[in-house]
Amino acid sequence: MLPTATPPIPLMKLQHEHPADTSLIHDFTKPHQSDLVFVPAEFNQSLALKGNTMKAVGLTRYLPVDDPESFLDVALQKPEPTGRDVLVEVKAISVNPVDTKIRAPKDKAEKTPRVLGWDASGVVSAVGPDVTLFKPGDTVYYAGDLTRPGTNQQFQLVDERIVGRKPTSLSDAQAAALPLTAITAWEAFFDRLHIAPAGGAAGQSVLIIGGAGGVGSIAIQLAKWAGLTVITTASRPKTKDWVKKMGADHVVNHREDLVAQVRALGLEHVDYVAIFNDMRHWNAAVELIRPQGGIVTIDDTDLPMPMDVMKTKAASLHWEFMFTRAMYHAPDMIEQHQLLTRVADLIDAGNLRTTLTTTLGPINATNLREAHRLVESGTMIGKVVLEGWG
C-alpha cells in the first residue's frame, strides 16, 4: 500500500485547477518530453522516500508576474543522464530577459509544469555513458538549451558540450550570474564581429548600447580585455557608476543625442557597435559605425532598420543568439564549453568579475516571481540570482 499521508506539494490539485487543452500547448522550442516526468500527488511521498523526486518551480499558464499562480512550487521525478548529458545538482540560478519573454502572458497552457531558467551553477551528480569532459563532483556553470527544461529545478540534464567548469574564485551565486550573458557577449565580439581577443584590438573602439544590463556588464569587461576603447550608454547616476566600475572609458546618455556625444569625445566613428537592449538607437548606430565596421545586436525587433547607409559604408550587421549552437546541434557546439572555461580562467586570474548585484533565496515560486519582476522593471543593474532550495 502507498502511504496515505498528505504530500507536501498537492500536485493533483494543481492538475485539477489548471486543465490543459493540448491544442494550446506552446509551439516555441518545445522541451524534450523525456527529460522531466510530472509526479502525481499520490506518488510524491513514496518516491521521495526513495530519493526519486526533486523540487522545481514551474508554470502551467502564462500569467502576469504579480499573479500568485504565474509560478508554482512542484515536484518532479529526478531525471537520469544518457548519452553526453550530465546531471547537475543545481545550487544557484539567475533570471534573464529571455525568461520573462517566455513567461509573458499569452493564451496558452501546459499539460504538465514547464520549467524555465537559463543560468545555473552546481555540482555534477551523475554522467551519461558518453561523457568525457566531466565526472561526478565537478563544479560547473552553464546557461543550458532553450529547447529543454530549464535550470529552475534541483537536478537538471544538460549536454556536456555547453557546460563549463565553475570559476574556483566565485561562490555558486556569483557564478550563476554569468553563463548566459558571458556566452552572449563573447560570441557577439569574438565569433560574430571577429574582434581580436587578449589585447589584440588595441587602438580600436566599441560603442555598447545598454551597458548596465546583464550582457552589457560583462561585455564592457571583455571589450577592455580585448584592448578596445569602450564607450557605453547609461542615464542614471547608479548606472553610470556601475558601468565605470565595469571598466567603461566613456559614458554617454542614451536619452540624449548619441551621435553628438560620441563626436564630442573626439571620435567621428567607432569601429564596432554592440546593441544590447533594443533597436531604438539603430539610426545613431549606423551614423557612428565606421566604413567597413561591424554592428552586432541581440534584439528581435519590429522597428524599422534602414539599410541604405549600411550599404554605402559596406558595414556588416550580425545577429547574436547564444542558444543557436544547442538548438541546432551545431558541429561547433563544444565551443560554448570552451568559452565558458576560458571565461572561468579569466575570472580566476582577476581579469573579469561577477556581475551579481542582487541575491534572493531560497529558490521557490515566490522568490522567482520577485526576480522576474525585477528584470521586467527595465531598471535592473547587473544580475539577480536565487540560491539554495530551503
Short mmCIF file of C-alpha atoms in Angstrom, two decimals:
data_model
loop_
_atom_site.label_atom_id
_atom_site.label_comp_id
_atom_site.label_asym_id
_atom_site.label_seq_id
_atom_site.Cartn_x
_atom_site.Cartn_y
_atom_site.Cartn_z
CA MET A 1 0.00 0.00 0.00
CA LEU A 2 1.17 3.51 -0.76
CA PRO A 3 1.46 5.88 2.21
CA THR A 4 -1.70 7.92 2.79
CA ALA A 5 -0.06 10.91 4.47
CA THR A 6 -0.74 14.26 2.81
CA PRO A 7 2.11 15.05 0.39
CA PRO A 8 3.96 18.33 0.87
CA ILE A 9 3.12 19.59 -2.64
CA PRO A 10 -0.50 18.97 -3.78
CA LEU A 11 0.16 18.30 -7.44
CA MET A 12 -3.10 16.53 -8.25
CA LYS A 13 -4.85 19.68 -7.02
CA LEU A 14 -2.63 21.64 -9.40
CA GLN A 15 -3.67 19.40 -12.26
CA HIS A 16 -7.37 19.75 -11.50
CA GLU A 17 -7.23 23.51 -11.14
CA HIS A 18 -5.24 24.03 -14.34
CA PRO A 19 -6.74 21.76 -17.01
CA ALA A 20 -4.64 21.84 -20.13
CA ASP A 21 -6.02 21.87 -23.64
CA THR A 22 -3.34 20.16 -25.74
CA SER A 23 -4.18 22.49 -28.61
CA LEU A 24 -2.85 25.36 -26.51
CA ILE A 25 0.49 23.81 -25.61
CA HIS A 26 3.27 26.15 -26.67
CA ASP A 27 4.82 25.57 -30.06
CA PHE A 28 8.03 27.55 -29.35
CA THR A 29 11.09 25.43 -28.57
CA LYS A 30 9.06 22.60 -27.13
CA PRO A 31 11.03 20.93 -24.29
CA HIS A 32 12.20 17.35 -24.52
CA GLN A 33 9.37 15.32 -23.03
CA SER A 34 11.77 12.62 -21.83
CA ASP A 35 13.72 14.98 -19.57
CA LEU A 36 11.08 15.55 -16.92
CA VAL A 37 8.26 13.43 -15.55
CA PHE A 38 5.38 15.05 -13.65
CA VAL A 39 4.75 13.21 -10.40
CA PRO A 40 1.09 12.86 -9.33
CA ALA A 41 0.36 13.66 -5.69
CA GLU A 42 -0.33 10.11 -4.52
CA PHE A 43 3.17 9.04 -5.56
CA ASN A 44 5.12 12.03 -4.24
CA GLN A 45 5.86 10.72 -0.78
CA SER A 46 6.70 7.14 -1.75
CA LEU A 47 9.09 8.30 -4.48
CA ALA A 48 10.62 10.91 -2.18
CA LEU A 49 11.47 8.15 0.30
CA LYS A 50 13.47 6.51 -2.50
CA GLY A 51 15.15 9.76 -3.45
CA ASN A 52 13.44 9.87 -6.85
CA THR A 53 11.72 13.25 -6.66
CA MET A 54 13.07 16.77 -6.66
CA LYS A 55 11.79 20.27 -6.06
CA ALA A 56 11.18 22.54 -9.02
CA VAL A 57 9.44 25.79 -9.93
CA GLY A 58 7.22 25.53 -12.98
CA LEU A 59 4.31 27.09 -14.80
CA THR A 60 1.19 25.70 -16.40
CA ARG A 61 -0.25 29.01 -17.61
CA TYR A 62 1.43 32.16 -18.91
CA LEU A 63 0.37 34.88 -16.46
CA PRO A 64 1.41 38.35 -15.30
CA VAL A 65 4.25 38.19 -12.80
CA ASP A 66 2.09 39.55 -9.98
CA ASP A 67 -0.33 36.62 -10.33
CA PRO A 68 0.40 34.15 -7.50
CA GLU A 69 -0.01 31.27 -9.96
CA SER A 70 2.45 32.60 -12.54
CA PHE A 71 4.94 30.21 -10.92
CA LEU A 72 4.19 27.11 -8.85
CA ASP A 73 6.28 25.02 -6.48
CA VAL A 74 6.06 21.49 -7.86
CA ALA A 75 7.65 18.05 -7.51
CA LEU A 76 9.20 16.29 -10.49
CA GLN A 77 10.79 12.92 -10.96
CA LYS A 78 14.57 13.17 -10.86
CA PRO A 79 15.95 12.51 -14.37
CA GLU A 80 18.78 10.16 -15.30
CA PRO A 81 21.58 11.06 -17.73
CA THR A 82 22.14 9.29 -21.03
CA GLY A 83 24.50 9.95 -23.93
CA ARG A 84 26.53 13.14 -23.44
CA ASP A 85 24.25 14.56 -20.75
CA VAL A 86 25.46 15.39 -17.27
CA LEU A 87 23.02 15.51 -14.36
CA VAL A 88 23.72 18.67 -12.36
CA GLU A 89 22.59 19.32 -8.81
CA VAL A 90 21.59 22.98 -9.16
CA LYS A 91 22.86 25.25 -6.39
CA ALA A 92 22.02 28.72 -7.77
CA ILE A 93 20.13 30.16 -10.74
CA SER A 94 19.77 33.52 -12.43
CA VAL A 95 16.97 35.22 -14.36
CA ASN A 96 17.39 36.88 -17.77
CA PRO A 97 15.08 38.79 -20.13
CA VAL A 98 14.55 35.57 -22.12
CA ASP A 99 12.83 34.09 -19.04
CA THR A 100 10.38 36.98 -18.79
CA LYS A 101 9.70 36.96 -22.53
CA ILE A 102 8.81 33.27 -22.47
CA ARG A 103 6.68 33.63 -19.32
CA ALA A 104 4.87 36.71 -20.68
CA PRO A 105 1.05 36.41 -20.69
CA LYS A 106 -0.39 34.50 -23.62
CA ASP A 107 -3.36 32.28 -24.35
CA LYS A 108 -1.51 29.01 -23.97
CA ALA A 109 -1.41 26.26 -21.38
CA GLU A 110 0.92 23.42 -20.48
CA LYS A 111 -0.21 19.86 -19.97
CA THR A 112 2.45 19.44 -17.26
CA PRO A 113 4.51 22.13 -15.50
CA ARG A 114 7.08 23.77 -17.73
CA VAL A 115 10.41 24.59 -16.10
CA LEU A 116 12.14 27.76 -17.27
CA GLY A 117 15.58 29.14 -16.40
CA TRP A 118 18.81 29.52 -18.38
CA ASP A 119 21.62 30.23 -15.94
CA ALA A 120 22.92 27.95 -13.20
CA SER A 121 25.87 26.79 -11.17
CA GLY A 122 26.02 23.47 -9.41
CA VAL A 123 27.71 20.11 -8.94
CA VAL A 124 27.75 17.19 -11.36
CA SER A 125 25.76 14.40 -9.73
CA ALA A 126 25.94 11.76 -12.46
CA VAL A 127 27.07 11.46 -16.08
CA GLY A 128 25.86 9.69 -19.20
CA PRO A 129 27.93 6.86 -20.73
CA ASP A 130 29.39 9.07 -23.47
CA VAL A 131 30.52 11.95 -21.24
CA THR A 132 34.27 12.69 -21.33
CA LEU A 133 34.55 16.28 -20.06
CA PHE A 134 33.18 15.92 -16.51
CA LYS A 135 32.84 13.48 -13.63
CA PRO A 136 30.60 13.39 -10.55
CA GLY A 137 31.68 16.00 -8.02
CA ASP A 138 32.87 18.58 -10.57
CA THR A 139 31.56 22.10 -10.01
CA VAL A 140 30.12 23.66 -13.14
CA TYR A 141 28.21 26.62 -14.57
CA TYR A 142 26.16 26.89 -17.75
CA ALA A 143 23.17 28.51 -19.47
CA GLY A 144 21.59 25.42 -21.00
CA ASP A 145 19.40 24.75 -24.00
CA LEU A 146 16.23 26.70 -24.79
CA THR A 147 14.59 23.54 -26.20
CA ARG A 148 14.94 21.58 -22.95
CA PRO A 149 13.64 22.03 -19.39
CA GLY A 150 15.47 24.83 -17.65
CA THR A 151 17.51 25.44 -14.53
CA ASN A 152 14.65 26.09 -12.09
CA GLN A 153 14.84 22.55 -10.68
CA GLN A 154 17.05 20.75 -8.18
CA PHE A 155 18.56 18.40 -10.76
CA GLN A 156 18.94 19.18 -14.45
CA LEU A 157 20.13 17.33 -17.52
CA VAL A 158 22.42 19.33 -19.80
CA ASP A 159 24.73 18.40 -22.65
CA GLU A 160 28.36 18.48 -21.50
CA ARG A 161 29.34 20.45 -24.61
CA ILE A 162 27.60 23.60 -23.32
CA VAL A 163 28.85 23.32 -19.73
CA GLY A 164 31.98 24.93 -18.29
CA ARG A 165 33.94 24.47 -15.10
CA LYS A 166 32.82 26.90 -12.41
CA PRO A 167 35.35 29.61 -11.53
CA THR A 168 37.02 28.47 -8.31
CA SER A 169 37.21 32.03 -7.01
CA LEU A 170 33.44 32.56 -7.15
CA SER A 171 30.57 31.36 -4.98
CA ASP A 172 27.67 29.50 -6.56
CA ALA A 173 25.59 32.68 -6.62
CA GLN A 174 28.39 34.75 -8.16
CA ALA A 175 28.98 32.12 -10.85
CA ALA A 176 25.29 31.63 -11.69
CA ALA A 177 25.05 35.30 -12.71
CA LEU A 178 27.43 34.82 -15.64
CA PRO A 179 26.88 32.00 -18.16
CA LEU A 180 24.16 33.30 -20.50
CA THR A 181 25.49 36.84 -20.60
CA ALA A 182 29.13 35.79 -20.88
CA ILE A 183 28.34 33.47 -23.79
CA THR A 184 26.29 36.20 -25.49
CA ALA A 185 28.96 38.87 -25.13
CA TRP A 186 31.82 36.52 -26.07
CA GLU A 187 30.06 35.24 -29.18
CA ALA A 188 28.97 38.77 -30.15
CA PHE A 189 32.51 40.14 -30.03
CA PHE A 190 34.77 37.26 -30.95
CA ASP A 191 32.58 34.96 -33.09
CA ARG A 192 30.32 37.47 -34.85
CA LEU A 193 32.42 40.66 -35.11
CA HIS A 194 35.73 38.74 -35.10
CA ILE A 195 37.34 41.19 -32.68
CA ALA A 196 40.85 40.12 -31.74
CA PRO A 197 40.93 38.97 -28.07
CA ALA A 198 43.52 39.41 -25.33
CA GLY A 199 44.69 42.91 -26.23
CA GLY A 200 44.61 42.32 -29.97
CA ALA A 201 42.07 45.09 -30.55
CA ALA A 202 44.16 47.88 -29.03
CA GLY A 203 43.59 51.17 -30.80
CA GLN A 204 40.03 50.29 -31.82
CA SER A 205 36.74 51.41 -30.25
CA VAL A 206 33.30 49.99 -29.47
CA LEU A 207 30.02 51.65 -28.57
CA ILE A 208 27.98 49.42 -26.27
CA ILE A 209 24.31 50.40 -26.16
CA GLY A 210 22.84 49.02 -22.93
CA GLY A 211 25.93 48.86 -20.75
CA ALA A 212 24.38 48.41 -17.29
CA GLY A 213 22.33 45.29 -18.02
CA GLY A 214 23.49 41.72 -17.67
CA VAL A 215 25.03 41.36 -21.13
CA GLY A 216 26.43 44.90 -21.19
CA SER A 217 28.09 44.49 -17.78
CA ILE A 218 30.21 41.53 -18.85
CA ALA A 219 30.63 42.88 -22.41
CA ILE A 220 32.36 46.01 -21.08
CA GLN A 221 34.87 43.81 -19.26
CA LEU A 222 35.50 41.56 -22.27
CA ALA A 223 35.94 44.61 -24.52
CA LYS A 224 38.54 46.07 -22.17
CA TRP A 225 40.33 42.71 -22.01
CA ALA A 226 40.43 42.75 -25.83
CA GLY A 227 42.07 46.18 -25.73
CA LEU A 228 39.15 48.25 -27.03
CA THR A 229 38.29 51.79 -26.01
CA VAL A 230 34.78 51.37 -24.56
CA ILE A 231 32.01 53.94 -24.87
CA THR A 232 28.77 52.79 -23.28
CA THR A 233 25.33 54.17 -22.56
CA ALA A 234 23.80 54.89 -19.16
CA SER A 235 21.49 57.64 -17.94
CA ARG A 236 21.04 57.34 -14.16
CA PRO A 237 23.73 58.10 -11.57
CA LYS A 238 23.66 54.47 -10.36
CA THR A 239 24.00 53.00 -13.85
CA LYS A 240 26.76 55.47 -14.75
CA ASP A 241 28.69 54.46 -11.62
CA TRP A 242 28.15 50.77 -12.41
CA VAL A 243 29.44 50.86 -15.99
CA LYS A 244 32.50 52.82 -14.87
CA LYS A 245 33.07 50.14 -12.23
CA MET A 246 32.89 47.53 -15.01
CA GLY A 247 35.65 49.43 -16.88
CA ALA A 248 33.97 51.77 -19.38
CA ASP A 249 36.23 54.55 -20.64
CA HIS A 250 33.40 56.92 -21.57
CA VAL A 251 29.69 57.08 -20.68
CA VAL A 252 27.07 58.69 -22.91
CA ASN A 253 23.39 59.25 -22.14
CA HIS A 254 21.08 57.18 -24.34
CA ARG A 255 18.25 59.66 -23.61
CA GLU A 256 20.18 62.38 -25.46
CA ASP A 257 21.83 62.70 -28.89
CA LEU A 258 24.25 59.76 -29.08
CA VAL A 259 25.97 60.92 -32.24
CA ALA A 260 26.74 64.37 -30.82
CA GLN A 261 28.00 62.91 -27.53
CA VAL A 262 30.33 60.40 -29.17
CA ARG A 263 31.74 63.02 -31.53
CA ALA A 264 32.28 65.35 -28.58
CA LEU A 265 34.74 62.69 -27.35
CA GLY A 266 36.80 63.30 -30.49
CA LEU A 267 35.55 60.21 -32.35
CA GLU A 268 33.97 60.68 -35.76
CA HIS A 269 33.23 56.97 -35.98
CA VAL A 270 33.62 53.82 -33.88
CA ASP A 271 34.94 50.51 -35.15
CA TYR A 272 32.16 48.42 -33.63
CA VAL A 273 28.67 48.91 -32.18
CA ALA A 274 27.01 46.38 -29.88
CA ILE A 275 23.28 46.87 -29.32
CA PHE A 276 22.37 45.01 -26.13
CA ASN A 277 18.90 46.38 -25.41
CA ASP A 278 16.58 47.38 -28.27
CA MET A 279 16.78 48.96 -31.70
CA ARG A 280 15.59 52.48 -30.87
CA HIS A 281 19.14 53.70 -31.49
CA TRP A 282 19.62 51.98 -34.86
CA ASN A 283 19.97 55.21 -36.84
CA ALA A 284 22.59 56.55 -34.43
CA ALA A 285 24.48 53.25 -34.60
CA VAL A 286 24.55 53.41 -38.41
CA GLU A 287 25.69 57.04 -38.36
CA LEU A 288 28.52 56.26 -35.95
CA ILE A 289 29.84 53.00 -37.40
CA ARG A 290 32.97 53.47 -39.47
CA PRO A 291 33.06 52.41 -43.11
CA GLN A 292 33.57 48.62 -43.18
CA GLY A 293 32.87 48.43 -39.46
CA GLY A 294 30.51 45.98 -37.78
CA ILE A 295 27.29 46.15 -35.74
CA VAL A 296 26.03 43.27 -33.60
CA THR A 297 22.61 43.07 -31.96
CA ILE A 298 20.71 40.62 -29.77
CA ASP A 299 17.29 42.22 -30.22
CA ASP A 300 14.39 40.78 -32.17
CA THR A 301 12.68 43.93 -33.33
CA ASP A 302 9.72 45.18 -35.34
CA LEU A 303 11.23 48.67 -35.58
CA PRO A 304 12.43 49.95 -38.97
CA MET A 305 16.09 49.27 -39.76
CA PRO A 306 17.03 51.33 -42.87
CA MET A 307 19.99 49.75 -44.66
CA ASP A 308 20.94 52.36 -47.26
CA VAL A 309 23.81 53.88 -45.25
CA MET A 310 24.97 50.41 -44.15
CA LYS A 311 25.30 49.57 -47.85
CA THR A 312 27.30 52.64 -48.79
CA LYS A 313 29.59 52.12 -45.80
CA ALA A 314 29.95 48.42 -46.63
CA ALA A 315 29.29 47.87 -42.92
CA SER A 316 28.22 44.48 -41.61
CA LEU A 317 25.29 43.53 -39.36
CA HIS A 318 25.44 40.44 -37.17
CA TRP A 319 22.79 38.74 -35.05
CA GLU A 320 23.81 37.02 -31.83
CA PHE A 321 21.64 34.33 -30.22
CA MET A 322 23.52 32.26 -27.70
CA PHE A 323 21.10 29.32 -27.89
CA THR A 324 21.77 28.68 -31.60
CA ARG A 325 24.53 26.12 -31.17
CA ALA A 326 22.50 23.94 -28.79
CA MET A 327 19.14 24.39 -30.57
CA TYR A 328 20.56 23.26 -33.91
CA HIS A 329 23.19 20.85 -32.55
CA ALA A 330 25.78 22.82 -34.49
CA PRO A 331 29.01 20.98 -35.27
CA ASP A 332 30.90 23.51 -33.12
CA MET A 333 28.55 23.16 -30.14
CA ILE A 334 31.53 22.41 -27.88
CA GLU A 335 32.73 25.99 -28.40
CA GLN A 336 30.43 27.02 -25.54
CA HIS A 337 32.18 24.59 -23.20
CA GLN A 338 35.50 26.04 -24.26
CA LEU A 339 34.50 29.69 -23.96
CA LEU A 340 32.89 29.19 -20.53
CA THR A 341 36.08 27.52 -19.38
CA ARG A 342 38.11 30.41 -20.83
CA VAL A 343 35.89 32.91 -19.00
CA ALA A 344 36.40 30.94 -15.77
CA ASP A 345 40.17 31.17 -16.28
CA LEU A 346 39.91 34.94 -16.83
CA ILE A 347 37.83 35.35 -13.68
CA ASP A 348 40.20 33.30 -11.57
CA ALA A 349 43.11 35.34 -12.96
CA GLY A 350 41.39 38.58 -11.93
CA ASN A 351 40.70 39.82 -15.48
CA LEU A 352 36.90 39.59 -15.17
CA ARG A 353 34.48 39.87 -12.28
CA THR A 354 30.96 38.67 -11.50
CA THR A 355 28.03 40.91 -12.43
CA LEU A 356 25.86 39.77 -9.50
CA THR A 357 24.05 42.64 -7.76
CA THR A 358 21.00 41.04 -6.10
CA THR A 359 20.64 37.68 -4.33
CA LEU A 360 17.33 36.10 -3.31
CA GLY A 361 16.71 32.82 -1.55
CA PRO A 362 15.66 30.14 -1.38
CA ILE A 363 14.70 29.07 -4.90
CA ASN A 364 10.91 28.93 -4.84
CA ALA A 365 7.91 30.32 -6.70
CA THR A 366 7.61 33.43 -4.53
CA ASN A 367 11.23 34.48 -4.98
CA LEU A 368 11.23 33.61 -8.68
CA ARG A 369 8.26 35.91 -9.19
CA GLU A 370 10.20 38.69 -7.46
CA ALA A 371 13.24 38.07 -9.67
CA HIS A 372 11.07 38.24 -12.78
CA ARG A 373 9.52 41.46 -11.51
CA LEU A 374 12.96 43.00 -11.10
CA VAL A 375 14.04 42.02 -14.61
CA GLU A 376 10.76 43.18 -16.14
CA SER A 377 11.11 46.58 -14.47
CA GLY A 378 13.72 47.59 -17.04
CA THR A 379 15.85 49.23 -14.36
CA MET A 380 17.84 46.18 -13.27
CA ILE A 381 21.59 46.75 -12.92
CA GLY A 382 23.76 43.65 -13.36
CA LYS A 383 22.17 40.30 -12.49
CA VAL A 384 19.72 38.85 -9.95
CA VAL A 385 20.39 35.36 -8.58
CA LEU A 386 18.42 32.87 -6.48
CA GLU A 387 20.35 30.44 -4.30
CA GLY A 388 19.51 27.30 -2.30
CA TRP A 389 16.36 25.19 -2.10
CA GLY A 390 15.44 25.75 1.54
#
